[in-house]
CSV table of C-alpha atoms in Angstrom, one decimal:
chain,number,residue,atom,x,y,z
G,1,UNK,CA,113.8,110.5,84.9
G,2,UNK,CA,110.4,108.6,85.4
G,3,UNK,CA,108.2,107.4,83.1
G,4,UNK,CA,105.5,105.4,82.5
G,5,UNK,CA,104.1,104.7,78.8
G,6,UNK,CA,100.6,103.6,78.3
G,7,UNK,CA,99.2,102.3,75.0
G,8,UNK,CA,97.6,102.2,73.3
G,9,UNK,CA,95.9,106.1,73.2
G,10,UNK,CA,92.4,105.7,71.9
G,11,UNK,CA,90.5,102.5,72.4
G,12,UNK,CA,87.5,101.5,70.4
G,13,UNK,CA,85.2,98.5,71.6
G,14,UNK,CA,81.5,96.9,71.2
G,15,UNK,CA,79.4,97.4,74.5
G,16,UNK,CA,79.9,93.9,75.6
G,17,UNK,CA,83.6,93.5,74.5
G,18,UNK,CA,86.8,93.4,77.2
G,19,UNK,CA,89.2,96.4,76.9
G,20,UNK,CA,92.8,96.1,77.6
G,21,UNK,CA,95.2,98.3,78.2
G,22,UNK,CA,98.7,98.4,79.2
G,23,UNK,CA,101.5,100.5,80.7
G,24,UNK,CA,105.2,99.9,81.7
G,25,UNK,CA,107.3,102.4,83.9
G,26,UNK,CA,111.2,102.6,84.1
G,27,UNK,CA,111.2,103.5,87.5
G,28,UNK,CA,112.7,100.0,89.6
G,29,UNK,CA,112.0,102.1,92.5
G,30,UNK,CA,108.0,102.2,91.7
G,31,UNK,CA,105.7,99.7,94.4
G,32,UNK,CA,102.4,101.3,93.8
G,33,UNK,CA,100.4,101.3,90.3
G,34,UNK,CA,97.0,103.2,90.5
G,35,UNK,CA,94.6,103.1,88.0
G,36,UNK,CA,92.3,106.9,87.0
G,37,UNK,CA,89.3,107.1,85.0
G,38,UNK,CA,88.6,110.4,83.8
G,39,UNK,CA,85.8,112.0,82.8
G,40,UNK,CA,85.6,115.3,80.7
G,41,UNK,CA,86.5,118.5,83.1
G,42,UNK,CA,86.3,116.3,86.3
G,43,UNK,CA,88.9,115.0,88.5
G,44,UNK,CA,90.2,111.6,88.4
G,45,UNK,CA,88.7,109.1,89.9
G,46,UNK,CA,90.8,105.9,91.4
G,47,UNK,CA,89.2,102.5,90.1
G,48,UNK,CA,91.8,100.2,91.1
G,49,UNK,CA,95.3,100.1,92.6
G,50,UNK,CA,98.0,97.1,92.9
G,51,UNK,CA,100.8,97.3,94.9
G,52,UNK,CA,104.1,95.4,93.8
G,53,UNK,CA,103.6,92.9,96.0
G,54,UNK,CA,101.2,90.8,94.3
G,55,UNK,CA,100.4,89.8,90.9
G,56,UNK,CA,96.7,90.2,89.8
G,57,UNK,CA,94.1,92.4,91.4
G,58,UNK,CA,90.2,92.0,90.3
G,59,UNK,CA,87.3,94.5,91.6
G,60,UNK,CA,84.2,93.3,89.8
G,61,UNK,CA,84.4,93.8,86.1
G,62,UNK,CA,87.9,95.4,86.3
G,63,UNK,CA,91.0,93.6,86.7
G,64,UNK,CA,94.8,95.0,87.0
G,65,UNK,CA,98.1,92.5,86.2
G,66,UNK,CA,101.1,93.5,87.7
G,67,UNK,CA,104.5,92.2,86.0
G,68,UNK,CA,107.7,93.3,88.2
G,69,UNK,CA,110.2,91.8,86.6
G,70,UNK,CA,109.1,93.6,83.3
G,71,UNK,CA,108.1,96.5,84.3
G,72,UNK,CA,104.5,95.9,83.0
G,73,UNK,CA,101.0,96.3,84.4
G,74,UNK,CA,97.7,96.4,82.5
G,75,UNK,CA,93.8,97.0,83.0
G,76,UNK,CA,91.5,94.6,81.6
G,77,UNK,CA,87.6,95.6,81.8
G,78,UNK,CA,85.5,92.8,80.7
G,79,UNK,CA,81.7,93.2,79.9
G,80,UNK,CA,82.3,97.0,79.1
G,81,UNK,CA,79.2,99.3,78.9
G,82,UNK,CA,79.3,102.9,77.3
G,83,UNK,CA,79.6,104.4,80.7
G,84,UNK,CA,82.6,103.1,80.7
G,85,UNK,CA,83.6,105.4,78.4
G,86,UNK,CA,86.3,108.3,79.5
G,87,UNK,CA,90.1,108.3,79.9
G,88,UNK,CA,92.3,106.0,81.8
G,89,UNK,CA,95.2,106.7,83.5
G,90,UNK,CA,97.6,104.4,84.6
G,91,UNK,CA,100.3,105.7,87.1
G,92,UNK,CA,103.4,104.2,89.2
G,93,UNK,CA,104.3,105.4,92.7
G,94,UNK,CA,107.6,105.2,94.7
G,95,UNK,CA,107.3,105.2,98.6
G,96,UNK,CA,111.0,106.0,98.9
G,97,UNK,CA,110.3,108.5,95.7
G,98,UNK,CA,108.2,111.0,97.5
G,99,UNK,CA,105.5,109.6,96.8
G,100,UNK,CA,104.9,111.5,93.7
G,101,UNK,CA,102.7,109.6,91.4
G,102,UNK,CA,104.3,109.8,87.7
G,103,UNK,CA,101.1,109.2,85.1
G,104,UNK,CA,100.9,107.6,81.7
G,105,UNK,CA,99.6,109.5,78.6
G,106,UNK,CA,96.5,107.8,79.1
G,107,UNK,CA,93.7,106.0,76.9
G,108,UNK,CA,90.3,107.3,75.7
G,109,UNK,CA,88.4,104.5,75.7
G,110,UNK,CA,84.8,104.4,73.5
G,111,UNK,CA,82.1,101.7,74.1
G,112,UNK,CA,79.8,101.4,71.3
G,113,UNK,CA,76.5,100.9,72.3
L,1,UNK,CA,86.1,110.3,104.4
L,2,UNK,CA,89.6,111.9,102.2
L,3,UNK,CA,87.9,114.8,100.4
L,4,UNK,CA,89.9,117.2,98.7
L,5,UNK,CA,88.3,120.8,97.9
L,6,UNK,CA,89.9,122.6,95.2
L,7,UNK,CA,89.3,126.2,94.7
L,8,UNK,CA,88.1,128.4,92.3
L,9,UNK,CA,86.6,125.7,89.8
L,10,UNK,CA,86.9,128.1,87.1
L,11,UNK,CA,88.9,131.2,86.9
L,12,UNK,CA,89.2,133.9,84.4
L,13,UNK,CA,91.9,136.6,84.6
L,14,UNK,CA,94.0,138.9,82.8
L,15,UNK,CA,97.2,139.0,81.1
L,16,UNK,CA,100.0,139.8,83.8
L,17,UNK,CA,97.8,139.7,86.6
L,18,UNK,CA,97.9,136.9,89.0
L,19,UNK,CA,95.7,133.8,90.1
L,20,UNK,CA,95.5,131.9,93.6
L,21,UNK,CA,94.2,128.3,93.2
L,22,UNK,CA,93.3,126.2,96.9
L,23,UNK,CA,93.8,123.3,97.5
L,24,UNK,CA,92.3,121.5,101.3
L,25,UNK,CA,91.9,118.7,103.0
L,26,UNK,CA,88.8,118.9,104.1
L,27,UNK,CA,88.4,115.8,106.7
L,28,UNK,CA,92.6,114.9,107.0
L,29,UNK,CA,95.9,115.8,107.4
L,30,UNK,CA,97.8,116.4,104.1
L,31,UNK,CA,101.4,115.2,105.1
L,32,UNK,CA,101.9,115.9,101.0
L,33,UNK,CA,100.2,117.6,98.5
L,34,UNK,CA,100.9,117.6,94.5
L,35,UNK,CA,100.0,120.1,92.3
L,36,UNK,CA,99.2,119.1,88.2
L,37,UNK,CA,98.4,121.1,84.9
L,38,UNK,CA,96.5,118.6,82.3
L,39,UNK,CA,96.3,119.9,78.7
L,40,UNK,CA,93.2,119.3,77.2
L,41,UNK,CA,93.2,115.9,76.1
L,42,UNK,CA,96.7,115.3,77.6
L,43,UNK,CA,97.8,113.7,80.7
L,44,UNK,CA,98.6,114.9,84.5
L,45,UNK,CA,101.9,116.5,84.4
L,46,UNK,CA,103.4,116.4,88.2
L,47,UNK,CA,104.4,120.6,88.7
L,48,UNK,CA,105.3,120.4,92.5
L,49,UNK,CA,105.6,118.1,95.4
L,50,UNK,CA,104.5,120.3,98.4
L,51,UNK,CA,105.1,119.3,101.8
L,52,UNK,CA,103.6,121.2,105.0
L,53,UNK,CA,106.0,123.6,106.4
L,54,UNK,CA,108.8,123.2,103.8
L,55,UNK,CA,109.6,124.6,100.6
L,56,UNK,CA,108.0,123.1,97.5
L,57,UNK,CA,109.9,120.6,95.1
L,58,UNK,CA,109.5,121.5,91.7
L,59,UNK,CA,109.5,119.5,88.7
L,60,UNK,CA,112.3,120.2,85.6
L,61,UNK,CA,111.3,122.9,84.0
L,62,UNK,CA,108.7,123.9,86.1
L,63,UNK,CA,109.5,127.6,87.2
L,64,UNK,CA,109.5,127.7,91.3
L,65,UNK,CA,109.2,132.2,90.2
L,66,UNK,CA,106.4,131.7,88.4
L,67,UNK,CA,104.2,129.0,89.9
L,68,UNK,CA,104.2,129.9,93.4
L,69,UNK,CA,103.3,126.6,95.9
L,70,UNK,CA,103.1,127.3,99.4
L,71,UNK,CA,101.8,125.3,101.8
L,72,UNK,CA,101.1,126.8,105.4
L,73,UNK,CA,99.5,124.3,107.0
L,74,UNK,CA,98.6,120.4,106.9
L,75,UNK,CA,94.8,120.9,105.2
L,76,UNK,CA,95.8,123.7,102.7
L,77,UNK,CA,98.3,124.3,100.1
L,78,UNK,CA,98.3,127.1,97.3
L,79,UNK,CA,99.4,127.3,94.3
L,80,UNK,CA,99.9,131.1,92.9
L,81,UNK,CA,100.4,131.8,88.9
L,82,UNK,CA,102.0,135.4,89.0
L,83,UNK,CA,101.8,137.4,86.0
L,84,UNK,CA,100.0,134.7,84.1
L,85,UNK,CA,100.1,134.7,80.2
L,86,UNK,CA,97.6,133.1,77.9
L,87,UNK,CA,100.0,130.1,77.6
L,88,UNK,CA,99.4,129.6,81.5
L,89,UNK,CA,95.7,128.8,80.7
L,90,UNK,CA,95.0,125.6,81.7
L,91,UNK,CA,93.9,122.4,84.0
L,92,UNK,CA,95.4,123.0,87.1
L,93,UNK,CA,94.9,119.9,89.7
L,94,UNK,CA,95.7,119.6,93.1
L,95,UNK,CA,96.4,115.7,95.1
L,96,UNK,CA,96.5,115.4,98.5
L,97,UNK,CA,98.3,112.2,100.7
L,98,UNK,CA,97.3,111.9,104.3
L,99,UNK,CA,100.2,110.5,106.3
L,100,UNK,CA,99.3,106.9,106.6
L,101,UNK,CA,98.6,106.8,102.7
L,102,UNK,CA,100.0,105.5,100.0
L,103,UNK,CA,97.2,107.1,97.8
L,104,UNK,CA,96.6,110.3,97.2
L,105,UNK,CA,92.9,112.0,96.4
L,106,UNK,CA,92.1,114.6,93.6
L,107,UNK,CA,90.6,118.0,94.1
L,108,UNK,CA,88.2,118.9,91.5
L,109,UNK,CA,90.5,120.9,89.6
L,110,UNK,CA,90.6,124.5,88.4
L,111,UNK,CA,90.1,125.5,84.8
L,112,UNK,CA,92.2,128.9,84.0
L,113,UNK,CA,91.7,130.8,81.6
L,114,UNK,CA,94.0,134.1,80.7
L,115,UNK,CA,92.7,136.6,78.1
């Protein structure tokens, strides 16, 4: 079936630093790769999407890379600040799939004041 | 614009009795809604696909008997846990995709709990 890997689980950086992290799906099917940030007992919250017709997406401090041909995409936030800190999701859509949205594990990401 | 109510927040119930979680569009039409459980410190697992007027489409290993999705109209969909057991308790977490959309928008989720 589906699935979408997303490393790496727990992410440690100095306020300041760039975070990166990085998912692939197996799905050849998928054209639409959201990215979630989640905070503790809240919903997720959609910071960024790419579709799989283009390459490189950048909103600000966040950026998403999109790599078709090996099933790779990746967040990079630059400039992090501790309220960046929560858990990201990265997840891979299919149109013709229903539209059902398969998510990765996700990352816990810590910025270190 | 593309809020999605989710309802109770927080629910507390008893073994073998059983829970009703909401889930509504509040200001569009939910051609499609998906219905989640999250472990704590896990990720969305997809349950159900639910699409208005049509039976729900169930995940593997997801029991159709015993998570009960129903979804009446294009603003609401439900999800029922019958007879619930303390293994039920959980994150449960409702999507909704208005027709025009690729994305879909979180409710606020629904924390159960089963003593």
């Amino acid at each position: 079936g589906e699935n979408v890997e997303q490393h790496p689980s727990t992410l440690s950086v100095q306020e300041g630093d760039s975070a990166v992290i990085k998912c692939t799906y197996s799905d050849s099917a998928s054209n639409y790769f959201p990215w979630y940030k989640q905070e503790l007992g809240k919903r997720p919250q959609l910071i960024i999407d790419i579709r799989s017709n283009v390459g490189e997406k950048k909103d600000q401090r966040i950026a998403v890379t999109l790599n078709k041909t090996a099933k790779h995409f990746s967040l990079h936030i630059t400039e992090t600040q501790p309220e960046d800190s929560a858990v990201y999701f990265c997840a891979a859509k299919s149109v013709s799939g229903g539209f059902k949205t398969i998510f990765g594990a996700g990352t816990r990401l810590f910025v270190k004041a | 614009g593309a809020v999605v109510s989710q309802h109770p927040s927080r629910v507390i119930c008893k073994s073998g009795t059983s829970v009703k979680i909401e889930c509504r569009s509040l200001d569009f039409q939910a051609t499609t809604m998906f219905w989640y459980r999250q472990f704590p410190k896990k990720s969305l697992m997809l349950m159900a696909t639910s699409n208005e007027g049509s039976k729900a489409t169930y995940e593997q290993g997801v029991e159709k008997d015993k998570f009960l999705i129903n979804h009446a109209s294009l603003t609401l969909s439900t999800l029922t846990v019958t007879s619930a057991h303390p293994e039920d308790s959980s994150f449960y977490i409702c999507s909704a995709r208005p027709g025009t959309s690729t994305e879909a928008f979180f409710g606020q989720g629904t924390r159960l709990t089963v003593v």
